[in-house]
Amino acid sequence: MTTKDQVEQEEGVTRRDFLYVATGAVGAVGAASVVWPLVDQMNPSADVLALASVEVDLSAIPLGQTLKILWRGKPIFIRHRTAAEIEAAIADNGAIDLIDPEDDQARAERPEWLIMVGVCTHLGCVPLDQRGDFNAWFCPCHGSHYDISGRIRKGPAPRNLEVPKYAFLNDTTVKIG
Amino acid sequence: MGSSNYQPTNKAVKWFEDRLPILGLMHSTLGAGYLAPRNLNYWWNFGSLAGFMLVVQIITGVILVMHYTPHVDMAFRAVEHIMRDVNYGWLIRYTHSNGASMFFVVVYIHILRGMYFGSYKSPREVLWFLGLVIYLLMMATGFMGYVLPWGQMSFWGATVITNLFGAFDFYEGMGESILHLLWGGFAVDNPTLQRFFSLHYLLPFVIVGVVILHIWALHLPGSNNPLGIDAKGPGDKIPFHPYYTAKDLFGLSFFIVILAIFIFYMPNIMGHPDNYIEANPMVTPPHIVPEWYYLPFYTILKAVPDKLFGVIAMFASILIFFVLPWLDGSKIRSAKFRPTTAFFFWLFLLNTLYLGYLGTKLPDEIMIDMAGGIDALTMGRISSIFYFAYFIVIVPLVSRMESTKPVPISIAQSVLDANKKG
Ligand code: HEM
Ligand code: FES
């Protein structure tokens, strides 16, 4: 190919330009499709995903106490709340210091059972029970205070303690996950 | 790395050199073929000390791997096995763990040396960048290494640091997806340990590669020096070997004594006792702290009340070093001739040390007992503001406005003048 055709001499779009772009585009898609498995292998594998749910017997948790269990590598808090605690949680529904406003009723299907992932929404430490400004949960790592509904009230955490998916199988058994 | 004037006399060496000129390369990089300014002081010793520490970490690391098992059920016991059962295992491990700390000490001094004498300024900006890349890789390597013994600090350090990336939560679920990708699960767990192990093994060799680029970039303009002026005539320079090889080895012998004092007499002083408790995902230790070399940045993270901005401020506090060459507008490199710059440099250093000290404190601990008590959080905020003000306000203004002292015309001249006076 030593001579240029008419279109090329006039610096217009040629068939060769099209072939360059088309080849490059196919190559890029091919490269991306090879990279994806290399990235996706980092995501939770099938056996990790399979650890879906646990069943917990509630009858053993005395009033005013929190049970901690491990679910998917994370602690779950199950608190048997007293009438006074439920009242305090509901009374605070509209409090102005709620960073992530949420009603207590939306956080506990049955008010006496508050079930939450025990992982601080700041950077993932496990908050301590019956501590802090609300005598509920306090995260020692960077000082986040949660109330008796697990709502963030003070400190660097952005969100309330997460409520996992759960279902009551009967009055004394709950299935988490 | 520069052309070589290496002329081997031995026939066999010459035969080899004609086929692979690697000896000439060594000669012109670390040997008599590299001409360095004649006035380098001991602050210029820390580059070779850092290189030494990298080699120490790699050798001890490769040996540790021969006895270590990266699995949540076995990692903690494997490290105890190294400590108790393996012949000289305690020595290898204590050298590796204290070696990491001393590596950071050396690199911090090396960076501060560059800041004081203006080594980041033209024409050495890329050299400075490569140094910062090495530092970032070291931070990642040190962090992942600390996770491997799978103690309480390993686990909770890994949890807090990986959770930083969850702050990038720009649409519903994005932060969580990033975290699941990093962990390979729903929390720090076995997949996390295994990938950290793989990367902890890999990154030091990536560092070796960047170190080679770093030295390559050094040898184009040559070393800076305490006067910060260009070395020009032959009277300004001396061959690296034997002058600086001897000086560096002498410095190295002192450094090894210090390293040995840590390894043999206080091997756990830089560590945290909680890391001798096996990782427990149900209980966070009451007071978690990162390793000392991350503490100033940890304080900056804690100083910002918002999660995302805290994380951004923390990364920015390190990345800002990349623009230092342009923030500093002075025509003179060395702070020797810039008294105001020197003053603020020392203030910056003190403030950064204080930030590190605050990193070990709980937010509501009282630091100054006046005006009803000023807590660590408030002091952390003040110190963080000064940290950024140093880069964004003080350096740009001072470097452009201060009246500087007269700079000698050449290195040789300044040496002669000093001799006359002395
Ligand atoms: C840039 C160089 C390196 C740095 C800064 C570094 C840092 C660290 C740190 C801080 C620890 C934790 C020590 C402890 O508290 O016990 C560690 C552990 C470990 N490192 Fe490295 N390391 C480096 C290179 C390497 C290399 C090249 C390897 C392997 C080839 C390696 C293998 C290991 C192993 C197996 C452990 C776990 C055993 C232990 O905890 O003592 N390291 N590293
Ligand atoms: S992790 Fe709970 S406050 Fe930071």
XYZ file of C-alpha atoms and ligand atoms in Angstrom:
646
model
C 0.000 0.000 0.000
C 2.144 2.859 -1.114
C -0.494 5.010 -2.715
C -3.412 6.694 -0.997
C -6.888 6.537 -2.439
C -8.996 9.522 -3.285
C -10.919 9.842 -0.026
C -7.779 9.473 2.074
C -6.055 12.251 0.204
C -8.981 14.501 0.927
C -8.722 13.516 4.637
C -12.270 12.209 4.772
C -13.510 9.164 6.694
C -12.330 5.992 4.990
C -13.191 2.346 5.228
C -9.842 1.883 6.919
C -10.768 4.381 9.672
C -13.938 2.434 10.267
C -12.041 -0.837 10.490
C -9.572 0.679 12.980
C -12.351 1.875 15.260
C -14.344 -1.342 14.939
C -11.294 -3.493 15.727
C -10.397 -1.313 18.691
C -13.930 -1.447 20.064
C -14.139 -5.227 19.828
C -10.724 -5.470 21.461
C -11.827 -3.226 24.331
C -14.967 -5.287 24.942
C -12.863 -8.441 24.874
C -10.373 -7.017 27.379
C -13.180 -5.880 29.691
C -14.814 -9.302 29.599
C -11.520 -10.849 30.699
C -11.057 -8.323 33.509
C -14.524 -8.894 34.958
C -13.886 -12.456 36.252
C -10.635 -11.200 37.758
C -12.580 -8.592 39.723
C -15.712 -10.581 40.462
C -13.782 -13.428 42.113
C -13.273 -10.965 44.984
C -17.019 -10.895 45.712
C -18.548 -13.278 48.278
C -18.369 -16.839 46.957
C -21.305 -19.246 46.714
C -20.614 -20.948 50.054
C -20.400 -17.616 51.837
C -23.694 -16.531 50.269
C -25.254 -19.826 51.305
C -24.929 -19.023 55.013
C -28.256 -17.320 54.749
C -30.241 -17.621 57.964
C -30.238 -18.650 61.620
C -33.067 -19.476 64.003
C -32.934 -18.143 67.550
C -34.851 -19.287 70.620
C -36.094 -16.153 72.364
C -37.468 -17.801 75.492
C -34.016 -17.828 77.075
C -33.525 -14.034 76.946
C -34.606 -12.356 80.205
C -36.362 -9.015 80.168
C -33.942 -6.101 79.901
C -31.096 -8.174 78.456
C -29.407 -8.433 75.083
C -28.404 -11.663 73.395
C -25.516 -11.518 70.948
C -25.196 -14.106 68.197
C -22.976 -14.343 65.147
C -24.656 -14.193 61.743
C -22.681 -13.994 58.507
C -19.573 -13.056 60.474
C -21.345 -10.172 62.189
C -22.847 -9.884 65.666
C -26.638 -9.610 65.910
C -28.169 -7.932 68.968
C -31.508 -9.239 70.193
C -32.755 -7.078 73.025
C -35.724 -7.993 75.161
C -36.919 -4.455 75.891
C -38.751 -3.439 79.062
C -41.973 -1.425 78.925
C -40.066 1.674 80.064
C -37.520 1.239 77.274
C -40.219 0.889 74.635
C -41.925 3.993 75.983
C -38.645 5.968 75.898
C -37.926 4.798 72.346
C -41.355 5.861 71.087
C -41.225 9.157 72.978
C -38.055 10.021 71.065
C -39.567 9.389 67.633
C -39.524 13.042 66.670
C -36.422 14.102 68.618
C -34.437 16.813 66.852
C -31.076 15.153 67.432
C -31.991 12.126 65.322
C -29.330 12.019 62.623
C -31.202 9.385 60.610
C -34.854 9.965 61.626
C -36.877 6.790 61.909
C -39.816 5.758 64.094
C -39.273 3.045 66.672
C -42.344 1.213 65.341
C -40.603 0.868 61.968
C -37.552 -0.680 63.616
C -39.164 -3.351 65.772
C -41.934 -5.558 64.439
C -42.759 -6.560 68.014
C -41.782 -3.689 70.332
C -40.392 -5.989 73.044
C -37.915 -7.542 70.595
C -35.387 -5.141 69.109
C -33.272 -7.053 66.586
C -30.299 -5.286 64.998
C -26.942 -5.902 63.360
C -24.467 -5.021 66.110
C -22.110 -3.187 63.825
C -21.520 0.534 64.232
C -22.436 2.275 60.989
C -19.378 4.468 61.305
C -16.470 2.083 60.784
C -17.766 -1.253 61.924
C -16.886 -1.727 65.617
C -19.281 -3.533 67.935
C -21.085 -1.016 70.181
C -21.188 -1.733 73.923
C -24.449 -2.494 75.694
C -26.013 -0.122 78.277
C -23.496 2.665 77.864
C -23.370 6.183 76.530
C -25.643 9.194 76.764
C -28.794 7.108 76.296
C -27.733 4.193 78.451
C -28.301 2.046 75.389
C -25.420 1.448 72.933
C -22.153 3.270 72.757
C -19.387 2.630 70.231
C -16.008 3.031 71.897
C -14.044 3.358 68.681
C -14.874 6.965 67.846
C -17.677 7.736 70.262
C -21.061 7.118 68.600
C -24.106 7.130 70.916
C -27.185 5.116 69.947
C -30.543 5.209 71.743
C -32.694 2.319 72.965
C -34.115 1.978 69.473
C -30.590 1.695 68.028
C -30.882 5.110 66.397
C -27.767 7.242 66.075
C -28.051 10.350 68.245
C -24.532 11.673 68.653
C -21.101 10.988 67.150
C -19.653 10.280 63.707
C -21.880 7.343 62.656
C -24.179 8.352 59.788
C -26.977 5.791 60.090
C -29.017 3.907 62.660
C -27.958 0.374 63.540
C -29.180 -1.799 60.692
C -32.255 -3.959 61.214
C -31.758 -7.279 59.394
C -34.525 -9.150 57.645
C -36.241 -11.426 60.170
C -39.504 -13.296 60.734
C -41.158 -14.686 63.869
C -41.817 -18.379 63.288
C -43.805 -18.543 66.542
C -43.864 -16.643 69.814
C -40.472 -17.836 70.934
C -38.552 -18.395 67.700
C -37.236 -15.847 65.255
C -35.523 -16.578 61.973
C -32.881 -14.048 60.959
C -31.909 -13.662 57.315
C 20.682 5.134 34.613
C 23.276 7.150 32.795
C 26.038 5.988 30.518
C 28.866 4.146 32.112
C 32.570 4.703 31.906
C 33.123 1.324 33.490
C 36.191 -0.397 32.027
C 36.751 -3.891 33.432
C 40.345 -5.112 33.267
C 39.657 -8.774 33.909
C 39.106 -10.604 30.605
C 36.238 -12.794 31.841
C 34.426 -9.850 33.423
C 34.868 -7.881 30.198
C 33.484 -10.826 28.210
C 30.403 -10.877 30.421
C 30.010 -7.098 30.508
C 30.017 -6.960 26.684
C 27.048 -9.312 26.738
C 25.107 -7.873 29.678
C 26.367 -4.478 30.876
C 24.915 -4.850 34.350
C 28.164 -4.285 36.233
C 28.527 -0.942 34.453
C 24.989 -0.138 35.530
C 25.845 -0.896 39.161
C 29.060 1.072 38.832
C 27.256 4.165 37.593
C 24.382 3.910 40.112
C 25.935 2.863 43.389
C 29.624 2.741 42.600
C 32.513 5.039 41.734
C 30.761 6.056 38.525
C 28.089 8.017 40.360
C 29.276 11.464 41.321
C 27.471 12.852 44.363
C 27.699 16.322 45.931
C 30.657 16.439 48.328
C 28.679 18.044 51.163
C 26.010 15.398 51.881
C 25.370 15.063 55.625
C 23.946 12.149 57.586
C 20.374 12.999 56.654
C 21.352 11.600 53.258
C 21.999 8.231 54.895
C 18.325 7.385 55.228
C 17.707 6.432 51.604
C 20.143 3.546 51.772
C 18.813 2.636 55.234
C 15.322 2.377 53.735
C 16.709 0.104 51.016
C 18.356 -2.019 53.706
C 15.083 -2.327 55.616
C 13.214 -3.356 52.477
C 15.690 -6.214 52.011
C 15.381 -7.185 55.694
C 11.566 -7.266 55.437
C 11.635 -9.392 52.316
C 14.121 -11.919 53.714
C 12.367 -12.274 57.087
C 8.960 -12.260 55.372
C 9.809 -15.069 52.982
C 11.069 -17.104 55.951
C 7.913 -16.405 58.004
C 5.760 -17.688 55.148
C 7.538 -21.054 55.428
C 5.866 -21.522 58.832
C 2.709 -19.449 58.564
C -0.825 -20.515 57.497
C -3.247 -17.887 56.207
C -6.485 -19.277 57.596
C -8.686 -17.850 60.367
C -8.540 -21.147 62.279
C -4.767 -21.443 62.058
C -3.144 -18.041 61.576
C -3.006 -17.038 65.254
C -1.632 -20.419 66.253
C 0.830 -20.399 63.365
C 2.333 -17.162 64.682
C 2.543 -18.607 68.203
C 4.130 -21.708 66.654
C 6.716 -19.464 65.019
C 7.343 -17.765 68.370
C 7.636 -20.917 70.479
C 8.576 -23.887 68.318
C 10.424 -22.795 65.200
C 14.180 -22.479 65.690
C 14.933 -18.771 65.993
C 11.327 -18.136 64.943
C 11.018 -15.456 67.624
C 14.021 -13.668 66.162
C 12.683 -13.754 62.614
C 9.242 -12.552 63.656
C 10.482 -9.837 66.009
C 12.824 -8.630 63.285
C 9.939 -8.505 60.820
C 7.502 -6.721 63.155
C 10.027 -4.243 64.589
C 11.593 -3.993 61.156
C 8.312 -2.649 59.804
C 8.321 0.065 62.463
C 11.958 0.981 61.857
C 11.320 1.003 58.106
C 8.678 3.666 58.706
C 10.958 5.643 61.055
C 13.632 5.685 58.368
C 11.219 6.618 55.594
C 9.637 9.405 57.654
C 13.067 10.913 58.293
C 13.879 10.488 54.597
C 10.687 12.370 53.598
C 11.244 15.131 56.182
C 14.814 15.516 54.918
C 13.355 16.085 51.442
C 10.921 18.669 52.805
C 13.554 20.612 54.760
C 16.154 20.772 52.010
C 13.637 21.274 49.188
C 14.484 18.031 47.401
C 10.951 17.861 45.960
C 11.510 21.025 43.940
C 12.367 21.159 40.247
C 13.855 19.127 38.630
C 13.097 16.348 41.163
C 9.263 16.328 41.183
C 8.907 12.859 39.630
C 11.521 11.524 42.038
C 9.333 12.930 44.850
C 6.190 11.336 43.363
C 7.849 7.936 43.163
C 8.919 8.272 46.784
C 5.331 9.024 47.778
C 4.115 6.016 45.780
C 6.578 3.857 47.708
C 5.269 5.318 50.955
C 1.636 4.587 49.983
C 2.557 1.016 49.031
C 4.345 0.643 52.369
C 1.237 1.799 54.211
C -0.857 -0.783 52.376
C 1.742 -3.504 52.960
C 2.157 -2.699 56.656
C -1.598 -2.623 57.157
C -2.155 -5.997 55.501
C 0.819 -7.517 57.309
C -0.595 -6.452 60.653
C -3.774 -8.395 59.848
C -1.901 -11.669 59.310
C -1.297 -12.666 62.983
C -5.118 -12.549 63.348
C -5.154 -11.032 66.820
C -7.804 -8.642 68.123
C -5.990 -5.552 66.780
C -5.442 -7.304 63.455
C -9.142 -8.020 63.110
C -10.496 -4.692 64.329
C -7.866 -2.661 62.534
C -8.853 -4.459 59.335
C -12.533 -3.844 60.082
C -12.162 -0.117 60.698
C -9.792 0.526 57.779
C -11.781 -1.458 55.206
C -14.969 0.253 56.421
C -13.420 3.575 55.377
C -14.162 2.593 51.797
C -17.835 2.165 52.692
C -17.961 5.955 52.995
C -18.093 6.160 49.205
C -21.809 5.553 49.316
C -22.975 7.691 46.419
C -26.030 5.628 45.569
C -28.094 3.197 47.632
C -26.006 0.119 48.385
C -22.791 1.305 46.723
C -20.779 1.480 49.952
C -21.925 -2.000 50.888
C -21.035 -3.448 47.473
C -17.536 -2.007 47.768
C -17.137 -3.580 51.206
C -18.410 -6.989 50.110
C -15.956 -6.867 47.243
C -13.073 -5.979 49.583
C -13.991 -8.595 52.189
C -15.210 -11.415 49.974
C -17.990 -11.797 52.517
C -20.226 -9.800 54.826
C -17.509 -8.953 57.312
C -13.744 -9.304 57.651
C -13.331 -13.076 57.547
C -11.284 -15.882 56.026
C -11.484 -14.648 52.403
C -10.214 -11.269 53.624
C -7.278 -12.836 55.439
C -6.322 -14.877 52.392
C -6.363 -11.989 49.957
C -4.436 -9.779 52.368
C -1.830 -12.495 52.642
C -1.513 -12.720 48.863
C -1.125 -8.958 48.545
C 1.192 -8.669 51.526
C 3.523 -11.054 49.746
C 3.219 -9.240 46.438
C 3.457 -5.548 47.302
C 7.032 -5.517 48.673
C 8.211 -6.693 45.267
C 6.182 -3.947 43.615
C 7.993 -1.597 46.004
C 11.318 -2.974 44.755
C 10.235 -2.064 41.224
C 9.281 1.484 42.206
C 12.537 1.858 44.160
C 14.417 1.129 40.946
C 12.443 3.860 39.163
C 13.058 6.155 42.149
C 16.819 5.681 41.849
C 16.652 6.090 38.089
C 14.845 9.411 38.531
C 17.436 10.390 41.149
C 20.366 9.839 38.851
C 19.257 12.155 36.070
C 19.579 15.379 38.105
C 21.749 13.729 40.793
C 21.320 14.098 44.544
C 20.226 17.353 46.112
C 22.408 18.539 48.995
C 22.116 20.532 52.235
C 22.768 23.813 50.423
C 20.091 23.024 47.861
C 22.200 24.515 45.042
C 23.091 22.581 41.896
C 26.390 20.752 41.944
C 28.242 22.117 38.915
C 31.980 21.781 38.544
C 34.050 18.697 39.359
C 35.093 20.441 42.604
C 31.528 20.059 43.827
C 31.332 16.281 43.549
C 32.979 13.121 44.774
C 32.488 9.503 43.661
C 29.747 7.638 45.525
C 32.145 4.766 46.061
C 34.192 4.741 48.266
C 33.123 7.980 49.936
C 29.396 7.512 50.433
C 29.397 3.727 50.516
C 31.726 4.021 53.501
C 29.691 6.784 55.130
C 26.422 4.897 54.581
C 27.836 1.680 55.992
C 29.099 3.532 59.049
C 25.610 4.991 59.534
C 24.098 1.568 58.933
C 26.141 0.071 61.778
C 24.620 2.597 64.196
C 21.174 1.944 62.814
C 21.544 -1.802 63.265
C 22.443 -1.270 66.930
C 19.193 0.644 67.428
C 17.192 -1.982 65.527
C 18.805 -4.695 67.680
C 17.933 -2.859 70.908
C 14.280 -2.998 69.895
C 14.386 -6.607 68.725
C 16.222 -7.959 71.777
C 15.186 -5.677 74.643
C 11.728 -4.287 73.833
C 10.295 -6.355 71.017
C 6.675 -5.572 71.850
C 6.908 -1.891 72.678
C 5.596 -0.817 69.258
C 2.855 -3.429 69.302
C -0.404 -3.607 71.180
C -0.945 -6.302 73.850
C -4.469 -6.984 72.535
C -2.915 -8.499 69.431
C -1.893 -11.470 71.572
C -5.611 -12.237 71.983
C -7.071 -14.160 69.070
C -9.474 -12.267 66.805
C -13.059 -12.252 68.062
C -15.734 -10.754 65.791
C -18.163 -10.425 68.741
C -16.045 -8.115 70.904
C -14.296 -4.912 69.940
C -11.407 -4.086 72.308
C -12.380 -1.047 74.405
C -9.697 1.089 72.851
C -8.525 0.307 69.361
C -5.569 2.153 67.916
C -3.778 1.674 64.621
C -0.034 1.169 64.497
C 1.909 4.292 65.418
C 2.850 5.158 61.858
C -0.779 5.801 60.874
C -1.738 7.763 63.991
C -1.588 11.373 62.682
C -3.895 10.461 59.807
C -6.195 8.589 62.164
C -6.595 11.752 64.253
C -7.523 13.725 61.138
C -10.135 11.080 60.342
C -11.604 11.362 63.827
C -11.512 15.175 63.820
C -14.119 15.486 61.056
C -17.687 14.937 62.277
C -18.891 13.575 58.914
C -17.935 10.059 57.779
C -17.370 10.760 54.084
C -15.542 14.034 54.659
C -13.477 12.455 57.406
C -12.289 9.805 54.989
C -11.645 12.398 52.281
C -9.680 14.570 54.719
C -7.601 11.585 55.763
C -6.664 10.638 52.208
C -6.134 14.297 51.320
C -3.707 14.714 54.202
C -1.372 12.248 52.495
C -2.090 13.049 48.852
C -1.410 16.737 49.426
C 2.297 15.897 49.488
C 2.036 15.335 45.737
C 1.377 19.030 45.068
C 4.030 20.318 47.448
C 6.412 21.086 44.538
C 3.903 23.652 43.258
C 2.682 24.955 46.583
C 6.250 25.988 47.313
C 7.046 28.897 44.984
C 10.511 29.736 46.312
C 13.484 29.899 43.964
C 15.703 28.570 46.729
C 15.498 24.931 47.740
C 17.142 24.554 51.126
C 15.427 25.843 54.268
C 18.940 26.753 55.459
C 18.525 30.028 53.597
C 14.785 30.394 54.294
C 14.502 31.100 58.036
C 10.716 31.550 58.077
C 10.219 28.361 56.078
C 12.497 26.529 58.493
C 10.525 27.823 61.480
C 7.214 26.673 60.060
C 8.732 23.347 59.013
C 9.618 22.586 62.640
C 6.182 23.745 63.762
C 4.621 21.424 61.180
C 6.721 18.544 62.457
C 5.753 19.212 66.094
C 2.105 19.524 65.138
C 2.203 16.235 63.220
C 3.813 14.476 66.186
C 1.077 15.927 68.383
C -1.560 14.686 65.926
C -0.001 11.255 66.314
C -0.137 11.519 70.096
C -3.806 12.536 69.918
C -4.448 9.451 67.787
C -3.919 7.297 70.871
C -6.479 9.258 72.928
C -10.222 8.769 73.286
C -12.229 11.679 71.810
C -13.443 12.963 75.179
C -10.166 12.647 77.098
C -9.188 16.004 78.570
C -5.942 17.248 77.015
C -5.636 20.763 78.431
C -7.014 21.454 81.878
C -8.356 24.955 81.366
C -11.586 26.648 80.335
C -13.465 23.688 81.736
C -11.147 21.205 80.001
C -10.330 20.970 76.317
C -10.794 17.437 75.019
C -8.778 15.408 72.533
C -11.411 15.881 69.834
C -11.142 19.682 69.975
C -7.352 19.591 70.020
C -7.447 17.164 67.106
C -9.566 19.615 65.152
C -7.216 22.509 65.857
C -4.168 20.445 64.929
C -5.821 19.124 61.760
C -6.636 22.654 60.661
C -3.028 23.681 61.209
C -1.857 20.627 59.261
C -3.810 21.649 56.176
C -3.134 25.362 56.680
C 0.578 24.582 56.517
C 0.205 23.261 52.980
C -2.546 25.489 51.662
C -1.684 28.830 53.259
C 1.686 28.926 54.990
C 3.921 27.264 52.404
C 2.505 29.118 49.364
C 2.676 32.506 51.082
C 5.924 32.189 52.990
C 7.794 30.682 50.048
C 6.835 33.617 47.861
C 7.249 36.411 50.370
C 10.022 35.683 52.835
C 13.373 37.427 52.658
C 16.022 34.777 52.193
C 19.651 34.626 53.251
C 22.447 34.861 50.648
C 23.129 31.542 48.931
C 26.763 30.467 48.271
C 27.827 30.450 44.627
C 29.008 26.856 44.665
C 29.320 23.846 46.938
C 33.113 23.947 46.673
C 33.168 27.645 47.628
C 30.990 27.081 50.684
C 33.227 24.212 51.823
C 36.316 26.406 51.428
C 34.664 29.265 53.340
C 33.694 26.914 56.144
C 37.271 25.631 56.322
C 38.640 29.196 56.524
C 36.344 30.028 59.416
C 36.852 26.739 61.212
C 7.571 -3.608 52.677
C 7.906 -4.677 53.339
C 7.101 -5.287 54.455
C 6.471 -4.669 55.515
C 6.427 -3.172 55.831
C 5.836 -5.719 56.315
C 5.093 -5.516 57.485
C 4.532 -6.506 58.262
C 3.891 -6.303 59.542
C 3.691 -4.950 60.223
C 3.501 -7.522 60.007
C 2.829 -7.820 61.352
C 3.861 -8.263 62.343
C 3.261 -8.696 63.639
O 2.693 -7.855 64.347
O 3.371 -9.874 63.942
C 3.850 -8.499 59.036
C 3.589 -9.862 59.167
C 3.909 -10.810 58.215
N 4.601 -10.593 57.020
Fe 5.332 -8.796 56.379
N 6.067 -6.936 55.719
C 6.839 -6.727 54.590
C 7.273 -7.694 53.710
C 6.891 -9.044 53.739
C 7.197 -10.029 52.723
C 7.984 -9.744 51.447
C 6.631 -11.209 53.133
C 6.618 -12.578 52.455
C 7.312 -12.894 51.439
C 5.994 -10.994 54.403
C 5.347 -11.987 55.157
C 4.711 -11.798 56.374
C 4.071 -12.839 57.154
C 3.959 -14.322 56.797
C 3.565 -12.212 58.305
C 2.755 -12.899 59.462
C 3.622 -13.369 60.566
C 3.739 -12.339 61.663
O 2.750 -11.713 62.021
O 4.837 -12.188 62.172
N 6.161 -9.667 54.736
N 4.485 -7.870 57.963
S -16.751 2.625 64.474
Fe -18.244 3.201 65.878
S -17.787 5.271 66.184
Fe -16.343 4.718 64.669
